[in-house]
PDB file of C-alpha atoms in Angstrom:
ATOM      1  CA  ALA A  24       8.726   5.871 -13.755  1.00 76.00           C
ATOM      2  CA  GLN A  25       9.080   3.807 -10.651  1.00 83.00           C
ATOM      3  CA  LYS A  26       8.543   0.073 -10.665  1.00 90.00           C
ATOM      4  CA  ILE A  27       8.601  -2.691  -8.077  1.00 94.00           C
ATOM      5  CA  THR A  28       9.151  -6.330  -9.021  1.00 95.00           C
ATOM      6  CA  GLN A  29       8.400  -9.275  -6.778  1.00 96.00           C
ATOM      7  CA  THR A  30       9.267 -12.426  -8.668  1.00 95.00           C
ATOM      8  CA  GLN A  31       7.946 -14.963  -6.150  1.00 95.00           C
ATOM      9  CA  PRO A  32       4.163 -15.284  -6.406  1.00 92.00           C
ATOM     10  CA  GLY A  33       4.192 -17.860  -3.603  1.00 95.00           C
ATOM     11  CA  MET A  34       6.648 -19.120  -1.021  1.00 95.00           C
ATOM     12  CA  PHE A  35       6.585 -21.889   1.560  1.00 97.00           C
ATOM     13  CA  VAL A  36       8.652 -22.018   4.722  1.00 97.00           C
ATOM     14  CA  GLN A  37       8.795 -24.375   7.656  1.00 97.00           C
ATOM     15  CA  GLU A  38       7.841 -22.941  11.026  1.00 97.00           C
ATOM     16  CA  LYS A  39      10.843 -21.556  12.961  1.00 97.00           C
ATOM     17  CA  GLU A  40      12.969 -21.243   9.826  1.00 97.00           C
ATOM     18  CA  ALA A  41      14.051 -18.007   8.167  1.00 98.00           C
ATOM     19  CA  VAL A  42      12.699 -16.888   4.797  1.00 97.00           C
ATOM     20  CA  THR A  43      13.695 -14.203   2.312  1.00 98.00           C
ATOM     21  CA  LEU A  44      11.145 -12.455   0.123  1.00 98.00           C
ATOM     22  CA  ASP A  45      12.621 -10.801  -2.929  1.00 98.00           C
ATOM     23  CA  CYS A  46      12.014  -7.249  -4.096  1.00 98.00           C
ATOM     24  CA  THR A  47      13.757  -5.334  -6.846  1.00 97.00           C
ATOM     25  CA  TYR A  48      12.981  -1.788  -7.837  1.00 96.00           C
ATOM     26  CA  ASP A  49      13.612   0.656 -10.595  1.00 93.00           C
ATOM     27  CA  THR A  50      13.768   4.412 -10.181  1.00 89.00           C
ATOM     28  CA  SER A  51      15.732   7.378 -11.426  1.00 86.00           C
ATOM     29  CA  ASP A  52      15.009   9.449  -8.320  1.00 86.00           C
ATOM     30  CA  PRO A  53      18.066  10.577  -6.355  1.00 84.00           C
ATOM     31  CA  SER A  54      16.486   9.519  -3.092  1.00 87.00           C
ATOM     32  CA  TYR A  55      13.645   7.199  -2.270  1.00 90.00           C
ATOM     33  CA  GLY A  56      12.154   5.026   0.424  1.00 92.00           C
ATOM     34  CA  LEU A  57      11.352   1.350   0.446  1.00 94.00           C
ATOM     35  CA  PHE A  58       8.606  -0.260   2.531  1.00 95.00           C
ATOM     36  CA  TRP A  59       7.251  -3.692   3.273  1.00 97.00           C
ATOM     37  CA  TYR A  60       3.635  -4.369   4.184  1.00 97.00           C
ATOM     38  CA  LYS A  61       1.889  -7.521   5.322  1.00 97.00           C
ATOM     39  CA  GLN A  62      -1.669  -8.355   4.333  1.00 96.00           C
ATOM     40  CA  PRO A  63      -3.167 -11.281   6.263  1.00 96.00           C
ATOM     41  CA  SER A  64      -6.250 -13.080   5.038  1.00 93.00           C
ATOM     42  CA  SER A  65      -8.406 -10.611   6.975  1.00 91.00           C
ATOM     43  CA  GLY A  66      -7.382  -7.976   4.418  1.00 91.00           C
ATOM     44  CA  GLU A  67      -5.802  -5.170   6.404  1.00 92.00           C
ATOM     45  CA  MET A  68      -2.459  -3.688   5.375  1.00 94.00           C
ATOM     46  CA  ILE A  69       0.143  -3.761   8.141  1.00 95.00           C
ATOM     47  CA  PHE A  70       3.361  -1.750   7.888  1.00 94.00           C
ATOM     48  CA  LEU A  71       6.444  -3.836   8.702  1.00 97.00           C
ATOM     49  CA  ILE A  72       9.658  -2.005   7.917  1.00 96.00           C
ATOM     50  CA  TYR A  73      11.173   1.006   6.132  1.00 94.00           C
ATOM     51  CA  GLN A  74      14.525   1.643   4.455  1.00 94.00           C
ATOM     52  CA  GLY A  75      15.657   5.034   3.182  1.00 91.00           C
ATOM     53  CA  SER A  76      17.950   5.089   0.179  1.00 91.00           C
ATOM     54  CA  TYR A  77      20.610   7.007   2.091  1.00 90.00           C
ATOM     55  CA  ASP A  78      20.437   4.896   5.228  1.00 89.00           C
ATOM     56  CA  GLN A  79      23.837   3.381   5.892  1.00 87.00           C
ATOM     57  CA  GLN A  80      22.566   0.357   7.761  1.00 93.00           C
ATOM     58  CA  ASN A  81      19.948  -2.212   6.891  1.00 94.00           C
ATOM     59  CA  ALA A  82      16.689  -1.672   8.725  1.00 95.00           C
ATOM     60  CA  THR A  83      15.556  -4.131  11.359  1.00 96.00           C
ATOM     61  CA  GLU A  84      12.272  -4.419  13.279  1.00 95.00           C
ATOM     62  CA  GLY A  85      12.062  -7.388  15.573  1.00 96.00           C
ATOM     63  CA  ARG A  86      12.033 -10.535  13.448  1.00 97.00           C
ATOM     64  CA  TYR A  87      11.997  -8.478  10.246  1.00 97.00           C
ATOM     65  CA  SER A  88      15.087  -7.182   8.534  1.00 97.00           C
ATOM     66  CA  LEU A  89      15.596  -5.575   5.175  1.00 97.00           C
ATOM     67  CA  ASN A  90      18.562  -6.679   3.076  1.00 96.00           C
ATOM     68  CA  PHE A  91      19.175  -3.472   1.117  1.00 96.00           C
ATOM     69  CA  GLN A  92      21.603  -3.680  -1.803  1.00 95.00           C
ATOM     70  CA  LYS A  93      21.485  -0.295  -3.471  1.00 94.00           C
ATOM     71  CA  ALA A  94      23.763  -1.093  -6.412  1.00 93.00           C
ATOM     72  CA  ARG A  95      21.624  -4.094  -7.282  1.00 95.00           C
ATOM     73  CA  LYS A  96      18.399  -2.163  -6.588  1.00 95.00           C
ATOM     74  CA  SER A  97      17.111  -4.846  -4.303  1.00 97.00           C
ATOM     75  CA  ALA A  98      15.350  -4.620  -0.939  1.00 97.00           C
ATOM     76  CA  ASN A  99      14.643  -8.135   0.219  1.00 98.00           C
ATOM     77  CA  LEU A 100      12.649  -8.815   3.378  1.00 98.00           C
ATOM     78  CA  VAL A 101      14.061 -11.412   5.741  1.00 98.00           C
ATOM     79  CA  ILE A 102      11.764 -12.954   8.333  1.00 98.00           C
ATOM     80  CA  SER A 103      13.575 -14.901  11.002  1.00 96.00           C
ATOM     81  CA  ALA A 104      12.054 -17.717  13.046  1.00 96.00           C
ATOM     82  CA  SER A 105       8.857 -17.914  10.995  1.00 97.00           C
ATOM     83  CA  GLN A 106       5.575 -18.311  12.835  1.00 97.00           C
ATOM     84  CA  LEU A 107       2.239 -19.641  11.629  1.00 97.00           C
ATOM     85  CA  GLY A 108       0.859 -16.126  11.953  1.00 97.00           C
ATOM     86  CA  ASP A 109       3.338 -14.928   9.338  1.00 98.00           C
ATOM     87  CA  SER A 110       1.264 -16.611   6.623  1.00 98.00           C
ATOM     88  CA  ALA A 111       0.043 -13.695   4.522  1.00 97.00           C
ATOM     89  CA  MET A 112       0.611 -11.644   1.393  1.00 97.00           C
ATOM     90  CA  TYR A 113       3.684  -9.434   1.541  1.00 98.00           C
ATOM     91  CA  PHE A 114       4.018  -6.292  -0.535  1.00 97.00           C
ATOM     92  CA  CYS A 115       7.137  -4.314  -1.297  1.00 97.00           C
ATOM     93  CA  ALA A 116       6.546  -0.625  -2.020  1.00 94.00           C
ATOM     94  CA  MET A 117       8.534   2.482  -2.734  1.00 93.00           C
ATOM     95  CA  ARG A 118       8.015   6.211  -2.705  1.00 88.00           C
ATOM     96  CA  GLY A 119      10.019   8.532  -4.882  1.00 80.00           C
ATOM     97  CA  HIS A 120      12.072  11.564  -4.093  1.00 72.00           C
ATOM     98  CA  TYR A 121       9.121  13.911  -3.856  1.00 70.00           C
ATOM     99  CA  GLY A 122       6.962  11.386  -2.022  1.00 63.00           C
ATOM    100  CA  GLN A 123       4.053  12.082  -4.276  1.00 65.00           C
ATOM    101  CA  ASN A 124       2.917   8.510  -4.350  1.00 70.00           C
ATOM    102  CA  PHE A 125       3.680   4.972  -3.452  1.00 81.00           C
ATOM    103  CA  VAL A 126       4.242   2.211  -5.977  1.00 90.00           C
ATOM    104  CA  PHE A 127       3.485  -1.333  -4.873  1.00 93.00           C
ATOM    105  CA  GLY A 128       4.727  -4.631  -6.184  1.00 94.00           C
ATOM    106  CA  PRO A 129       2.320  -7.480  -7.018  1.00 93.00           C
ATOM    107  CA  GLY A 130       3.029  -9.248  -3.738  1.00 95.00           C
ATOM    108  CA  THR A 131       4.301 -12.610  -2.529  1.00 96.00           C
ATOM    109  CA  ARG A 132       2.058 -15.063  -0.724  1.00 97.00           C
ATOM    110  CA  LEU A 133       3.937 -16.676   2.139  1.00 98.00           C
ATOM    111  CA  SER A 134       2.701 -19.888   3.679  1.00 98.00           C
ATOM    112  CA  VAL A 135       4.275 -21.094   6.919  1.00 97.00           C
ATOM    113  CA  LEU A 136       4.043 -24.841   7.393  1.00 97.00           C
ATOM    114  CA  PRO A 137       3.775 -26.452  10.854  1.00 95.00           C
TER     115      PRO A 137
ATOM    116  CA  ASP B   8     -11.204   2.948  17.856  1.00 59.00           C
ATOM    117  CA  ALA B   9      -9.471   2.554  14.517  1.00 68.00           C
ATOM    118  CA  ASP B  10      -7.348   5.482  13.361  1.00 92.00           C
ATOM    119  CA  VAL B  11      -8.453   5.187   9.719  1.00 96.00           C
ATOM    120  CA  THR B  12     -12.016   4.125   9.029  1.00 97.00           C
ATOM    121  CA  GLN B  13     -13.789   3.385   5.776  1.00 97.00           C
ATOM    122  CA  THR B  14     -17.486   3.167   5.036  1.00 97.00           C
ATOM    123  CA  PRO B  15     -19.079   1.063   3.785  1.00 97.00           C
ATOM    124  CA  ARG B  16     -16.997  -2.067   4.337  1.00 96.00           C
ATOM    125  CA  ASN B  17     -18.843  -3.965   1.647  1.00 97.00           C
ATOM    126  CA  ARG B  18     -21.001  -2.722  -1.186  1.00 97.00           C
ATOM    127  CA  ILE B  19     -22.737  -4.362  -4.097  1.00 97.00           C
ATOM    128  CA  THR B  20     -24.042  -2.056  -6.789  1.00 96.00           C
ATOM    129  CA  LYS B  21     -25.197  -2.148 -10.379  1.00 97.00           C
ATOM    130  CA  THR B  22     -23.593  -0.862 -13.549  1.00 97.00           C
ATOM    131  CA  GLY B  23     -24.253   2.822 -14.073  1.00 97.00           C
ATOM    132  CA  LYS B  24     -24.931   3.677 -10.444  1.00 97.00           C
ATOM    133  CA  ARG B  25     -23.104   6.460  -8.627  1.00 96.00           C
ATOM    134  CA  ILE B  26     -21.373   5.356  -5.480  1.00 97.00           C
ATOM    135  CA  MET B  27     -19.309   7.093  -2.832  1.00 97.00           C
ATOM    136  CA  LEU B  28     -16.750   5.513  -0.550  1.00 98.00           C
ATOM    137  CA  GLU B  29     -15.831   7.479   2.539  1.00 98.00           C
ATOM    138  CA  CYS B  30     -12.660   7.641   4.569  1.00 98.00           C
ATOM    139  CA  SER B  31     -12.107   9.316   7.935  1.00 97.00           C
ATOM    140  CA  GLN B  32      -8.971   9.498  10.027  1.00 97.00           C
ATOM    141  CA  THR B  33      -8.136  10.578  13.545  1.00 95.00           C
ATOM    142  CA  LYS B  34      -4.363  10.530  13.095  1.00 93.00           C
ATOM    143  CA  GLY B  35      -4.134  14.219  12.219  1.00 93.00           C
ATOM    144  CA  HIS B  36      -2.256  13.474   9.005  1.00 93.00           C
ATOM    145  CA  ASP B  37      -2.377  15.883   6.091  1.00 92.00           C
ATOM    146  CA  ARG B  38      -1.687  13.309   3.407  1.00 92.00           C
ATOM    147  CA  MET B  39      -4.473  10.986   2.302  1.00 95.00           C
ATOM    148  CA  TYR B  40      -4.604   8.420  -0.501  1.00 95.00           C
ATOM    149  CA  TRP B  41      -7.040   6.148  -2.300  1.00 97.00           C
ATOM    150  CA  TYR B  42      -5.892   2.807  -3.755  1.00 97.00           C
ATOM    151  CA  ARG B  43      -7.561  -0.129  -5.403  1.00 97.00           C
ATOM    152  CA  GLN B  44      -6.333  -3.682  -5.082  1.00 96.00           C
ATOM    153  CA  ASP B  45      -6.860  -6.320  -7.726  1.00 92.00           C
ATOM    154  CA  PRO B  46      -5.557  -9.887  -7.488  1.00 82.00           C
ATOM    155  CA  GLY B  47      -2.014 -10.188  -8.852  1.00 77.00           C
ATOM    156  CA  LEU B  48      -1.609  -6.439  -9.330  1.00 78.00           C
ATOM    157  CA  GLY B  49      -0.893  -5.198  -5.849  1.00 86.00           C
ATOM    158  CA  LEU B  50      -2.247  -1.784  -4.941  1.00 93.00           C
ATOM    159  CA  ARG B  51      -2.597   0.992  -7.480  1.00 93.00           C
ATOM    160  CA  LEU B  52      -2.970   4.648  -6.601  1.00 93.00           C
ATOM    161  CA  ILE B  53      -6.175   6.365  -7.706  1.00 95.00           C
ATOM    162  CA  TYR B  54      -5.931   9.824  -6.124  1.00 95.00           C
ATOM    163  CA  TYR B  55      -3.956  11.505  -3.395  1.00 93.00           C
ATOM    164  CA  SER B  56      -4.213  14.724  -1.420  1.00 94.00           C
ATOM    165  CA  PHE B  57      -1.536  16.534   0.551  1.00 90.00           C
ATOM    166  CA  ASP B  58      -3.978  18.943   2.154  1.00 90.00           C
ATOM    167  CA  VAL B  59      -7.549  20.156   1.797  1.00 91.00           C
ATOM    168  CA  LYS B  60      -6.758  22.331  -1.218  1.00 91.00           C
ATOM    169  CA  ASP B  61      -4.441  19.865  -2.925  1.00 92.00           C
ATOM    170  CA  ILE B  62      -5.864  16.981  -4.994  1.00 94.00           C
ATOM    171  CA  ASN B  63      -3.783  14.971  -7.427  1.00 92.00           C
ATOM    172  CA  LYS B  64      -4.445  12.174  -9.859  1.00 93.00           C
ATOM    173  CA  GLY B  65      -2.692   8.893  -9.392  1.00 91.00           C
ATOM    174  CA  GLU B  66      -1.937   6.051 -11.755  1.00 88.00           C
ATOM    175  CA  ILE B  67      -5.547   5.039 -12.482  1.00 93.00           C
ATOM    176  CA  SER B  68      -7.846   8.028 -11.906  1.00 95.00           C
ATOM    177  CA  ASP B  69     -10.127   7.590 -14.949  1.00 95.00           C
ATOM    178  CA  GLY B  70     -13.683   6.866 -13.868  1.00 95.00           C
ATOM    179  CA  TYR B  71     -13.101   8.159 -10.333  1.00 97.00           C
ATOM    180  CA  SER B  72     -13.323  11.492  -8.550  1.00 97.00           C
ATOM    181  CA  VAL B  73     -12.501  12.572  -5.016  1.00 97.00           C
ATOM    182  CA  SER B  74     -13.414  15.200  -2.488  1.00 97.00           C
ATOM    183  CA  ARG B  75     -11.373  16.329   0.494  1.00 96.00           C
ATOM    184  CA  GLN B  76     -14.039  17.746   2.753  1.00 91.00           C
ATOM    185  CA  ALA B  77     -11.724  18.353   5.698  1.00 94.00           C
ATOM    186  CA  GLN B  78      -8.296  17.332   6.874  1.00 94.00           C
ATOM    187  CA  ALA B  79      -9.832  14.193   8.317  1.00 96.00           C
ATOM    188  CA  LYS B  80     -12.149  13.204   5.463  1.00 97.00           C
ATOM    189  CA  PHE B  81     -11.409  12.040   1.929  1.00 98.00           C
ATOM    190  CA  SER B  82     -14.145  10.557  -0.249  1.00 98.00           C
ATOM    191  CA  LEU B  83     -13.889   8.570  -3.454  1.00 98.00           C
ATOM    192  CA  SER B  84     -16.737   8.594  -5.985  1.00 98.00           C
ATOM    193  CA  LEU B  85     -17.506   6.380  -8.920  1.00 96.00           C
ATOM    194  CA  GLU B  86     -19.768   8.513 -11.082  1.00 92.00           C
ATOM    195  CA  SER B  87     -21.056   5.632 -13.187  1.00 96.00           C
ATOM    196  CA  ALA B  88     -19.847   2.304 -11.879  1.00 96.00           C
ATOM    197  CA  ILE B  89     -18.748  -0.422 -14.284  1.00 96.00           C
ATOM    198  CA  PRO B  90     -17.948  -4.093 -13.570  1.00 96.00           C
ATOM    199  CA  ASN B  91     -14.174  -3.711 -13.959  1.00 95.00           C
ATOM    200  CA  GLN B  92     -14.235  -1.350 -10.981  1.00 97.00           C
ATOM    201  CA  THR B  93     -14.983  -4.361  -8.829  1.00 97.00           C
ATOM    202  CA  ALA B  94     -12.082  -4.393  -6.390  1.00 97.00           C
ATOM    203  CA  LEU B  95     -10.912  -3.869  -2.837  1.00 96.00           C
ATOM    204  CA  TYR B  96     -10.468  -0.156  -2.130  1.00 98.00           C
ATOM    205  CA  PHE B  97      -8.136   1.202   0.507  1.00 97.00           C
ATOM    206  CA  CYS B  98      -7.776   4.637   2.017  1.00 97.00           C
ATOM    207  CA  ALA B  99      -4.429   5.516   3.581  1.00 95.00           C
ATOM    208  CA  THR B 100      -2.824   8.417   5.426  1.00 95.00           C
ATOM    209  CA  SER B 101       0.705   9.515   6.168  1.00 91.00           C
ATOM    210  CA  VAL B 102       2.298  12.255   8.195  1.00 87.00           C
ATOM    211  CA  SER B 103       4.954  13.109   5.650  1.00 80.00           C
ATOM    212  CA  ASN B 104       6.600  11.985   2.439  1.00 71.00           C
ATOM    213  CA  TYR B 105       9.180  10.071   4.433  1.00 75.00           C
ATOM    214  CA  ASN B 106       6.943   7.985   6.648  1.00 82.00           C
ATOM    215  CA  GLU B 107       4.866   4.887   6.161  1.00 88.00           C
ATOM    216  CA  GLN B 108       1.242   5.017   5.156  1.00 91.00           C
ATOM    217  CA  PHE B 109      -1.454   3.836   7.523  1.00 94.00           C
ATOM    218  CA  PHE B 110      -4.281   1.976   5.857  1.00 95.00           C
ATOM    219  CA  GLY B 111      -7.969   1.712   6.558  1.00 96.00           C
ATOM    220  CA  PRO B 112      -9.642  -1.710   6.676  1.00 95.00           C
ATOM    221  CA  GLY B 113     -10.719  -1.556   3.034  1.00 96.00           C
ATOM    222  CA  THR B 114     -14.030  -1.485   1.183  1.00 97.00           C
ATOM    223  CA  ARG B 115     -14.933  -4.443  -0.957  1.00 96.00           C
ATOM    224  CA  LEU B 116     -16.916  -3.152  -3.927  1.00 97.00           C
ATOM    225  CA  THR B 117     -18.755  -5.373  -6.388  1.00 97.00           C
ATOM    226  CA  VAL B 118     -20.288  -3.880  -9.525  1.00 97.00           C
ATOM    227  CA  LEU B 119     -22.766  -6.176 -11.248  1.00 96.00           C
TER     228      LEU B 119
END
């Protein structure tokens, strides 16, 4: 069975600083994909970034980057130059080899301080 | 217009009532999903469908049923609602197994 662990229920970061949100996963699938989503207080789920298990380079999307360490089964999200609008819940998720479903972690609430 | 829409956005109902949540998408995706979100638990998959003739149970399907009326429409039913089904429900779509899912705005359901 697949499992996602996010050990930080809440995080604080000063505006303009970088922050890392932790995500570890467990799977026996030979290939898989890892995703990060943002959920602001308005409730919608916003896709941020994707990393495939066979991708050689860490994914980047603007201020978001994914620090993928396959041997350690971790896929941490790094947000550079935090903005007040980054305050939200962040969910790490994975899909297995056959893509039959997504498994989500419990989320990390990020608060950006002015 | 939003690519994935859900109706209703909010619903309050009573224990034992039948309720249907509807999802429509204009993205042309074959894959559609229903999730529920509870505080501290993230999102959990209820049902998913890879095409009109393909319906599959997810992690927490007990007490729920679904109908895929067309490629663009995927409905979730609670046959006899109970209070612990109070949650935020999301519909999502994806184009393939290897792409992200696109989420609707959510339906906040309260069962009294």
